Coordinates of C-alpha atoms in Angstrom, one line a residue:
X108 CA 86.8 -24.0 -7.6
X109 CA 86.0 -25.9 -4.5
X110 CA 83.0 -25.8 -2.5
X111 CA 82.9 -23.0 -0.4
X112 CA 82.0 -23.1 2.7
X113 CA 79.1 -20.2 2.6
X114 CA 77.7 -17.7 0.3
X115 CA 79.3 -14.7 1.8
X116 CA 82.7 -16.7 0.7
X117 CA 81.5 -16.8 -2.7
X118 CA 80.6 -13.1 -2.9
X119 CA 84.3 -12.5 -1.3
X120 CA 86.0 -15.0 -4.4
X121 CA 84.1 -12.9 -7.2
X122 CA 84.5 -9.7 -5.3
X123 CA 88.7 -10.6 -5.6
X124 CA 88.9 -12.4 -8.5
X125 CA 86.0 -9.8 -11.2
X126 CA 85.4 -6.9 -9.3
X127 CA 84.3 -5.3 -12.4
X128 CA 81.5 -8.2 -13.2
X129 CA 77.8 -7.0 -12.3
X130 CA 76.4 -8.8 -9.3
X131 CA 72.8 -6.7 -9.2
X132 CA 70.4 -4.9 -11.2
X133 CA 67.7 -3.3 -9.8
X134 CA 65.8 -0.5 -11.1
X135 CA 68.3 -0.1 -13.8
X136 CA 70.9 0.2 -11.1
X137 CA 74.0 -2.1 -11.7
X138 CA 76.3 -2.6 -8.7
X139 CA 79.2 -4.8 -9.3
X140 CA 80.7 -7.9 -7.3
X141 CA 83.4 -5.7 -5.9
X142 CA 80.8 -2.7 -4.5
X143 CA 78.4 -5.8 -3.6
X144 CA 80.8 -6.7 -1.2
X145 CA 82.4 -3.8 0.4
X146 CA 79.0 -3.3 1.4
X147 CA 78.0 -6.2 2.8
X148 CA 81.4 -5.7 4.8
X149 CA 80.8 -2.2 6.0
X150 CA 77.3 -3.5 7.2
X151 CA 78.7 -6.3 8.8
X152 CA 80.9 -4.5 10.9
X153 CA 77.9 -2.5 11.7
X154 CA 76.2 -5.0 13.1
X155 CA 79.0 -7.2 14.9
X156 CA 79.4 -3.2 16.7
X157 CA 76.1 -4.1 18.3
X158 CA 77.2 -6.6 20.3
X159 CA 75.6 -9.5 18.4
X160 CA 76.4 -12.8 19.3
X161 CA 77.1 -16.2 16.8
X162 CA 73.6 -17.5 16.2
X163 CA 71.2 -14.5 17.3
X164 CA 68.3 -14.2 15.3
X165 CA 68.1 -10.7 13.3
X166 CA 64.5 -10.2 11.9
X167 CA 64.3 -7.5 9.2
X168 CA 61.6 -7.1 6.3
X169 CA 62.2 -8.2 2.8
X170 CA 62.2 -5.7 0.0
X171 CA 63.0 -5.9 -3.7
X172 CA 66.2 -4.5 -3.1
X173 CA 70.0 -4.1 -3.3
X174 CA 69.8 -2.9 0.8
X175 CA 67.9 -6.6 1.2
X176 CA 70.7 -8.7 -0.2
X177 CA 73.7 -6.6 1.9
X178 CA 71.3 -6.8 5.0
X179 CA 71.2 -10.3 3.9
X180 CA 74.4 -11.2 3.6
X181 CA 76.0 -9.2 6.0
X182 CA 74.2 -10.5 9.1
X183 CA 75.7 -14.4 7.9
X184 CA 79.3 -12.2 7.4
X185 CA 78.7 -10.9 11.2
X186 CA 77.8 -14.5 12.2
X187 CA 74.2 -14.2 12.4
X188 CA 71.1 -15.8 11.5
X189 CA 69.1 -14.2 8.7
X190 CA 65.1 -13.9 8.8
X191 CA 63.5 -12.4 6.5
X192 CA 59.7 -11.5 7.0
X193 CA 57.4 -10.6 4.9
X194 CA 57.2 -6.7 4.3
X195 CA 53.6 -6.1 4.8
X196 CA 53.5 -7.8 8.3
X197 CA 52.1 -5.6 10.6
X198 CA 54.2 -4.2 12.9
X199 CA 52.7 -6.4 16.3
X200 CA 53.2 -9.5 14.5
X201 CA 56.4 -8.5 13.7
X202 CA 57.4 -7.9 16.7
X203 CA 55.8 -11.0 18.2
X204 CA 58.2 -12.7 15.7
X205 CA 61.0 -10.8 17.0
X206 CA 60.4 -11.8 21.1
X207 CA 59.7 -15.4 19.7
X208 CA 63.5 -15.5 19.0
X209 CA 65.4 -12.6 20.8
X210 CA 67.0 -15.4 23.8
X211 CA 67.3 -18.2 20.7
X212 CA 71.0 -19.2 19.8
X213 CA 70.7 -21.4 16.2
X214 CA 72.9 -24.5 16.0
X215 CA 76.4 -24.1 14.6
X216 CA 76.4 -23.3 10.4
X217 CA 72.6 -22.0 10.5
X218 CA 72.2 -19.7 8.1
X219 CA 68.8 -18.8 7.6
X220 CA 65.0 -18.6 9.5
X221 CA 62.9 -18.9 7.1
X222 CA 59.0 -18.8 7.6
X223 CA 56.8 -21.4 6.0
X224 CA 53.9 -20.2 4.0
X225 CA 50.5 -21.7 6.6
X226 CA 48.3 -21.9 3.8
X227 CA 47.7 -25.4 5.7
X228 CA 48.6 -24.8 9.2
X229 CA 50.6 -22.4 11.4
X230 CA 53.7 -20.7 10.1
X231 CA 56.8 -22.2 11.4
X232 CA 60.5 -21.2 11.0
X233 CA 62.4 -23.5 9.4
X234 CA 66.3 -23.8 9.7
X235 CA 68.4 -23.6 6.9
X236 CA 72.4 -24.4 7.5
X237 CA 74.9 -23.1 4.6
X238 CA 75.8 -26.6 3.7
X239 CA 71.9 -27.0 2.9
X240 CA 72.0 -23.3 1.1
X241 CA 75.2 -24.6 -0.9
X242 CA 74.0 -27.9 -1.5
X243 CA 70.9 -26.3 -3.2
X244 CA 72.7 -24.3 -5.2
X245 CA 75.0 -27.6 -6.5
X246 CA 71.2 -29.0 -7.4
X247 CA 70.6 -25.9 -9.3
X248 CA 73.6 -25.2 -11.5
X249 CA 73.8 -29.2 -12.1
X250 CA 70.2 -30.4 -12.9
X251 CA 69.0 -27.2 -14.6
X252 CA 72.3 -25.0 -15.5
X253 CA 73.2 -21.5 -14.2
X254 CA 76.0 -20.5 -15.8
X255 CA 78.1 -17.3 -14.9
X256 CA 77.1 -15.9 -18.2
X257 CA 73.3 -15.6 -17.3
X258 CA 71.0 -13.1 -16.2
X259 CA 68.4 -14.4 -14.1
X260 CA 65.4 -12.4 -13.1
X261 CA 63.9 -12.4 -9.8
X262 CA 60.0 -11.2 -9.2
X263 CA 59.3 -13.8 -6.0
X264 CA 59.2 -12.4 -2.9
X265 CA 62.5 -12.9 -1.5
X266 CA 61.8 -14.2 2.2
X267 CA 60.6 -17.3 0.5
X268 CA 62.6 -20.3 -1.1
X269 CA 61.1 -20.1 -4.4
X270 CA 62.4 -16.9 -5.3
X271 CA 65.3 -16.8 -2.0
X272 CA 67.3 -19.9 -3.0
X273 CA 68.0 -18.4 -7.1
X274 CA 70.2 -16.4 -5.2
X275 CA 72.4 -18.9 -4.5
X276 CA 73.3 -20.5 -7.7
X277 CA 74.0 -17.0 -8.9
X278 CA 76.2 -16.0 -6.6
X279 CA 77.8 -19.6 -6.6
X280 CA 78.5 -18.8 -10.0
X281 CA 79.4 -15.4 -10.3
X282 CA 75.9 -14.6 -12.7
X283 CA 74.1 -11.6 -12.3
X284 CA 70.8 -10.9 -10.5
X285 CA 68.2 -9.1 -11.8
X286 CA 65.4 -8.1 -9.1
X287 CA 62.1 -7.2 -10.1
X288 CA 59.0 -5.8 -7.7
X289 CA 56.7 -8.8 -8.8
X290 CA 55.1 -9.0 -11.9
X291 CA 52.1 -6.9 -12.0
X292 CA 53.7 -4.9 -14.4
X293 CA 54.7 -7.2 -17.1
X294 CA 56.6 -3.9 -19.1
X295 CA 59.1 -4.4 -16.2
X296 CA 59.7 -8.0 -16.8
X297 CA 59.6 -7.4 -20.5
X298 CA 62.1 -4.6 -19.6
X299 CA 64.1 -7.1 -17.8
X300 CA 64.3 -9.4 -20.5
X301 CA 66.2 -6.7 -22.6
X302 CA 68.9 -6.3 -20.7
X303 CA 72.2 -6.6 -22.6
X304 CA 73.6 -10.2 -22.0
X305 CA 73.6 -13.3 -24.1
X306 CA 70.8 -15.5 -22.0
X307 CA 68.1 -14.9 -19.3
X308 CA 66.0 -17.1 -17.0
X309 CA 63.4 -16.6 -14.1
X310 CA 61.8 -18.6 -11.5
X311 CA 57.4 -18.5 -11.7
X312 CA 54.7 -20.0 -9.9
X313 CA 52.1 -21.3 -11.9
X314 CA 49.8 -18.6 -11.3
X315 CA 52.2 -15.7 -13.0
X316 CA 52.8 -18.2 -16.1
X317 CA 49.2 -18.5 -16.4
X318 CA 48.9 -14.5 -16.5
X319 CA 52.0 -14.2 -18.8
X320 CA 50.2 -16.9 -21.2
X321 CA 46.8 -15.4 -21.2
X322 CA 48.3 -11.4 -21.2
X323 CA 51.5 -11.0 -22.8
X324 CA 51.9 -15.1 -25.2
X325 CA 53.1 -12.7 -28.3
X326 CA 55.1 -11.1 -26.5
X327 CA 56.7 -13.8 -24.7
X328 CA 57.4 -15.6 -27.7
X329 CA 59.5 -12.8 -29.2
X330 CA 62.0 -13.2 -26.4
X331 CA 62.3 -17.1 -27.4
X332 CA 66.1 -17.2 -28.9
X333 CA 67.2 -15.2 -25.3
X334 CA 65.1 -16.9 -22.6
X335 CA 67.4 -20.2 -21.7
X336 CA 65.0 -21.4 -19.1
X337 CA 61.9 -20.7 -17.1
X338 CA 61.6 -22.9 -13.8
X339 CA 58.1 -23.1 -11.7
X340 CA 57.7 -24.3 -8.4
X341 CA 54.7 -24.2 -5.5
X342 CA 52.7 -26.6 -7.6
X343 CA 53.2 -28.5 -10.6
X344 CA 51.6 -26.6 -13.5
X345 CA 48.7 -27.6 -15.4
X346 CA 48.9 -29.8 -18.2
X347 CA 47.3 -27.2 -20.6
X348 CA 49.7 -24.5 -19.5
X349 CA 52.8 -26.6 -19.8
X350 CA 51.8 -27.8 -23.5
X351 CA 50.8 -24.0 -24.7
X352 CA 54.7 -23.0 -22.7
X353 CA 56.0 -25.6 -24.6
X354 CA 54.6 -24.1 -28.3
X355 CA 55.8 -20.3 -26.7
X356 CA 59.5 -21.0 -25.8
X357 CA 60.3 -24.1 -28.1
X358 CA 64.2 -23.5 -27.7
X359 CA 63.9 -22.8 -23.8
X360 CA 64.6 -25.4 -21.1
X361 CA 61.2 -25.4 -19.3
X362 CA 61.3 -27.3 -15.4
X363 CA 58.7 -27.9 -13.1
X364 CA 60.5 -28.5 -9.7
X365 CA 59.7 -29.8 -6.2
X366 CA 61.1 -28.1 -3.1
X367 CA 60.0 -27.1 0.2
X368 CA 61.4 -24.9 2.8
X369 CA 62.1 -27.9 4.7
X370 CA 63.6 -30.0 2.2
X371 CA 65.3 -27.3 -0.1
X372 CA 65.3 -28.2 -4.0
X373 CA 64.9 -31.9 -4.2
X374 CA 63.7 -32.6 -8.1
X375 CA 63.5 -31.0 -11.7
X376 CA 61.8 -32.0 -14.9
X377 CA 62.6 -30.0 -18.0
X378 CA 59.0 -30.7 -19.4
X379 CA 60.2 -29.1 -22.5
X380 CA 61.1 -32.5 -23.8
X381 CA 59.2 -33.6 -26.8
X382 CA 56.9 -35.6 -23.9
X383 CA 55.6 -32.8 -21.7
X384 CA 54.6 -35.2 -18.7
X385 CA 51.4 -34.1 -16.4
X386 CA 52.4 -33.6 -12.8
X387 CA 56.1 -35.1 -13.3
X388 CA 58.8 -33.7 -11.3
X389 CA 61.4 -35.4 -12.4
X390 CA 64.5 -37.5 -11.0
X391 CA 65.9 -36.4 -7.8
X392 CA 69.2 -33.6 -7.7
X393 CA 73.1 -34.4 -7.2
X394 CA 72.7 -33.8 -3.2
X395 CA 69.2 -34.9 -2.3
X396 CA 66.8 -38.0 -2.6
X397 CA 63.1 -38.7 -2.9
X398 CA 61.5 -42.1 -2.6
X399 CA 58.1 -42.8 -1.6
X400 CA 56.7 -44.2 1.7
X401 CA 54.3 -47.3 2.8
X402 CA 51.6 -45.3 3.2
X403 CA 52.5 -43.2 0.0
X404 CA 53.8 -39.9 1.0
X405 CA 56.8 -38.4 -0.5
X406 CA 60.2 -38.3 1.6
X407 CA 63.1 -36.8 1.5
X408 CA 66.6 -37.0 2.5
X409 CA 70.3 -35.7 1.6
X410 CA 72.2 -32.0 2.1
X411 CA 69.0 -29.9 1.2
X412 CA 67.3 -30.4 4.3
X413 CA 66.9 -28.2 7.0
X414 CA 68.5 -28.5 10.2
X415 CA 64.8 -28.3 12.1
X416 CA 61.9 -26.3 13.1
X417 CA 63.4 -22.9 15.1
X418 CA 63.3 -23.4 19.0
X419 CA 60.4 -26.3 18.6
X420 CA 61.7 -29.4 18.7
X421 CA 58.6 -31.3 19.2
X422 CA 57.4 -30.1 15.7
X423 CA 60.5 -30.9 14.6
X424 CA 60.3 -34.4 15.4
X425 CA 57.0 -34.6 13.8
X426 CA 58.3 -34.2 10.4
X427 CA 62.1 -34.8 10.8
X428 CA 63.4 -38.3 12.5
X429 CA 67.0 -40.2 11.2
X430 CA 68.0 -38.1 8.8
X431 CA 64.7 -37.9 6.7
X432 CA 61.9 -35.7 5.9
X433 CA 58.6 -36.2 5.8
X434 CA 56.5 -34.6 3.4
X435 CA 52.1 -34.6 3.6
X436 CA 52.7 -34.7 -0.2
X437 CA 51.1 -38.0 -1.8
X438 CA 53.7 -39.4 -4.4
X439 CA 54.6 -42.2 -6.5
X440 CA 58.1 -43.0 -8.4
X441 CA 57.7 -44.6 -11.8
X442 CA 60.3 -47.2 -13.5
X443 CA 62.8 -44.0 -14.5
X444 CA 62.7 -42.8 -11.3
X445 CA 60.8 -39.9 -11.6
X446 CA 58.7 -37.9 -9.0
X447 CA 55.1 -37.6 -9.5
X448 CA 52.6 -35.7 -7.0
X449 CA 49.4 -36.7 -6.3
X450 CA 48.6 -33.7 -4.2
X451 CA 48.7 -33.2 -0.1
X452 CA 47.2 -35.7 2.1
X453 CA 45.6 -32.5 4.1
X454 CA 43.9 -31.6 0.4
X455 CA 42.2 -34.3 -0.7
X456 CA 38.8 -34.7 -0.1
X457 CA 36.5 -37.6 0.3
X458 CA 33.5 -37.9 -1.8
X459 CA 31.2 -40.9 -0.7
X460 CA 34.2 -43.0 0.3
X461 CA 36.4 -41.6 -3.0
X462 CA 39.4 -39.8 -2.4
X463 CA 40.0 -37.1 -4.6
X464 CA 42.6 -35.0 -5.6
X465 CA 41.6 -31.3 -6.1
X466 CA 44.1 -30.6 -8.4
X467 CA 43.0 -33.1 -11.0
X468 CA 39.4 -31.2 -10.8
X469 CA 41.4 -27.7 -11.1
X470 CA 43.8 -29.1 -14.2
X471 CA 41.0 -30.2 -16.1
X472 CA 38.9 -27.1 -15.8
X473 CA 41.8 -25.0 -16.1
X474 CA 42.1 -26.9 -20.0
X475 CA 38.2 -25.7 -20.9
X476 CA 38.2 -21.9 -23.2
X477 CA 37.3 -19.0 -21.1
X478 CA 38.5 -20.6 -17.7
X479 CA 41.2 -18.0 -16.1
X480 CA 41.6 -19.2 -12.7
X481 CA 39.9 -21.9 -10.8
X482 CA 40.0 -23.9 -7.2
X483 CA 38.1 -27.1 -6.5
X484 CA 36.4 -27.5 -2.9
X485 CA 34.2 -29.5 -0.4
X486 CA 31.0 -28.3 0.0
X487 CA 28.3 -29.5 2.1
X488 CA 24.4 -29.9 0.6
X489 CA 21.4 -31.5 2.5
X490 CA 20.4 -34.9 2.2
X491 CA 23.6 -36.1 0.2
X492 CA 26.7 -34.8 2.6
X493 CA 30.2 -33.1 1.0
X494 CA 30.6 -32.7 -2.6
X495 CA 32.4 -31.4 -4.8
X496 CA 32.6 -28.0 -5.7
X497 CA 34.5 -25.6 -8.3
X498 CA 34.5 -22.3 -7.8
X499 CA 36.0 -20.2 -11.2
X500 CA 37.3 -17.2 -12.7
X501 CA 36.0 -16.5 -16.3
X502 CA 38.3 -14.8 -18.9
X503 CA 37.3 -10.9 -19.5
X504 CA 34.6 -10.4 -21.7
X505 CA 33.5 -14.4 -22.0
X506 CA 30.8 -15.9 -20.2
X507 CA 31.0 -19.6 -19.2
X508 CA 28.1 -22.3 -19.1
X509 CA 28.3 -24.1 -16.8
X510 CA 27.0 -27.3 -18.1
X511 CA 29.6 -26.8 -20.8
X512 CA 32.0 -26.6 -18.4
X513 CA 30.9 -29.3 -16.4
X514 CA 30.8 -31.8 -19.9
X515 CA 34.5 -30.8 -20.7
X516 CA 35.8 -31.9 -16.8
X517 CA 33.7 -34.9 -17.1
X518 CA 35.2 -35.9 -21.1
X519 CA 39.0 -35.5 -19.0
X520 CA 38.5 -37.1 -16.0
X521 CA 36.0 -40.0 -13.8
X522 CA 32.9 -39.7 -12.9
X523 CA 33.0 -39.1 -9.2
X524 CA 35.5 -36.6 -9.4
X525 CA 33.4 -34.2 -11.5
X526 CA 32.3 -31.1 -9.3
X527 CA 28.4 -31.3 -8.6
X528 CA 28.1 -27.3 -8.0
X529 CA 29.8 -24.6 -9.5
X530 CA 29.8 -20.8 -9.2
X531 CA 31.6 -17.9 -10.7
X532 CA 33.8 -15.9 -8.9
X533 CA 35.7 -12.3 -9.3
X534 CA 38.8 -13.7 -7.9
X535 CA 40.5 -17.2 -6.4
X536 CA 42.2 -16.4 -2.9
X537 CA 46.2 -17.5 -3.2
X538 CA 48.7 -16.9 -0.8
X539 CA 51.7 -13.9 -1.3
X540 CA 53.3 -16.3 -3.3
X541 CA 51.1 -17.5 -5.8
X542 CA 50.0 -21.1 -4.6
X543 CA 46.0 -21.6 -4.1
X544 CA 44.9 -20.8 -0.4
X545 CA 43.2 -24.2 0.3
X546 CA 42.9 -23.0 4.1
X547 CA 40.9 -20.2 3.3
X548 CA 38.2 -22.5 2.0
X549 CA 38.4 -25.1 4.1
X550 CA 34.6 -25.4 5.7

């Protein structure tokens, strides 16, 4: 088949050519490619009825729904411009949201609002075309294979990219989707995982294949001849988690992949490779590029990116000039040409004239026994200025020493970069998504 021109024209294809073929599961539910779409018309005649014009903004909260993909599709199929907010905003946020954009008119071909996370910063819509949303979707079924035979299981919120953009290799390929209401409830997933087909897949952040390792590894592992891959994304994972994945799921395609709301999905390593490589992200996708600046942050360029920052262009221009992104992620590109992160340049932290990189503090704590969650911060003590300081999540039932815990960091990593204070916590503050809140601890 050729490349389509949107996702809606994809839907339409399957919804012509296997009616019959299962397009979503939720709750048990199954609706099929032909029902999928002769709701997402009926609803897109409903709202073209309204009077909407080509590139209006129509806000709407995200669920874990079938009603969010029609609403979703449907308002592209009326010629609109999808945004998806988070469903527990309050209602005059919301609706500050809404007036932010009710006089905007996108440029031609965009798709999709979607709002950035702000763990370091102010929230900002981003603007996603359907040749970037296709585009990713090429990345996807080439680097790390959807197939129209899988299932894949989504427990992300769905107003993010992480979890958003698995939609559209799906329905590129005529799959099936599987939506899930998070992961809390690891029966569900488990649940999931038994649904009759030949393979499944799902897309984690690190902190859920953390849980799943330290909760539910047995269990896991008896799903190893079915699970074809497991991607994560938000963060590269930890070296210790990535090695005891590895020993879980030793037939299963394992990828660690960098993307961004303003780039869309740029690289993938399949770490499940007989090398398992710390913070490696692998070799750029079919429609994208990464390379590395003078000044050593990561940029980007190719299909995947977004068309710019909704109704500010001065913000825009910050980030976007020529063609190119650029990313406050510190990188470097080794001889094969893979990615490597060396975390954000708003996250390291400066130690007497040191630079370091929080999540090397967080990896190597993370590898000690009894360790279950963990950030690294500045923190500021008389008469010697910032240092560094670890603040940690024990495993139920085990209590940690901390001098123990400060000799295992110091055995895996240098001197200066070995926290000087440390203190147990009940929980680590992350952001709906999974990644570490660094904002809410910055001093």
């Amino acid at each position: 088949m050729n490349r389509l021109a949107s996702l809606e024209h994809y839907l339409q294809y399957h919804a012509q050519h296997q009616p019959d073929k299962v397009a979503v599961v939720v709750d048990d539910h199954e609706t099929t490619y032909g029902q999928l779409w002769q709701m997402v018309e009926e609803r897109a005649a409903a709202i073209k009825s309204t009077g909407l014009q080509k590139g209006a903004v129509v806000a709407f909260r995200t669920t874990q729904t079938l009603d969010f993909l029609v609403e979703y599709h449907a308002i592209h199929w009326a010629g609109g411009v999808a945004l998806p907010l988070e469903r527990d905003m309050p209602e005059g946020r919301f609706c500050e949201v809404v007036k932010r954009y009710e006089d905007f008119t996108a440029p031609d071909d965009v798709a999709d609002i979607l709002f950035t996370t702000g763990t370091t910063g102010d929230s900002k819509g981003v603007m996603v075309s359907n040749r970037a949303i296709i585009a990713d979707a090429v990345n996807l079924i080439d680097r790390i294979g959807f197939t129209p035979e899988l299932t894949f299981i989504i427990c992300g919120p769905l107003n993010h990219i992480g979890s958003l953009s698995k939609i559209f290799p799906v329905v590129v390929q005529g799959a099936t989707l599987y939506i899930l209401e998070g992961v809390k409830d690891l029966g569900k997933l488990f649940h999931a995982m038994d649904y009759p087909c030949p393979k499944v897949a799902t897309f984690m952040v690190p902190a859920t294949v953390r849980i799943l390792l330290q909760l539910a590894k047995k269990q896991l592992a008896s799903y190893a001849d079915k699970i074809d891959f497991i991607e994560s994304g938000g963060a590269p994972l930890p070296p210790s988690d990535m090695q005891e994945l590895c020993a879980t799921l030793p037939k299963s395609r394992l990828y660690n992949t960098y993307a961004s709301t303003e780039t869309g999905i740029v690289c993938s390593y399949n770490y499940n490779d007989g090398i398992c490589l710390p913070g490696c992200l692998g070799n750029h996708m079919k429609n994208s590029e990464a390379f590395i600046t003078p000044e050593g942050r990561v940029a980007c360029k190719g299909e995947t990116l977004m068309t710019g920052y909704a109704n500010d262009p001065e913000r825009t221009n910050e980030i976007l000039r020529d063609g190119i992104v650029y990313m406050a992620d510190n990188g470097e590109i080794d001889a094969e040409g893979r990615l490597f992160l060396q975390g954000r340049n708003d996250d390291v932290i400066n130690i007497g004239g040191y630079k370091v990189t929080p999540t090397e503090v967080e990896d190597a704590a993370l590898s000690f026994d009894g360790v279950k969650d963990c950030i690294c911060i500045s923190a500021s003590v008389p008469a010697m200025g910032t240092v560094l300081k670890l603040l940690y999540v024990a495993k139920d039932g085990m209590a940690i020493d901390k001098r123990s815990l400060a000799k295992h960091i110091a055995g895996q990593i240098e001197a200066y970069k070995v926290p000087m204070r440390y203190e147990q916590v009940d929980s680590i503050a992350r952001t709906y998504n999974g990644k570490l809140n660094r904002k809410y601890y910055r001093q």
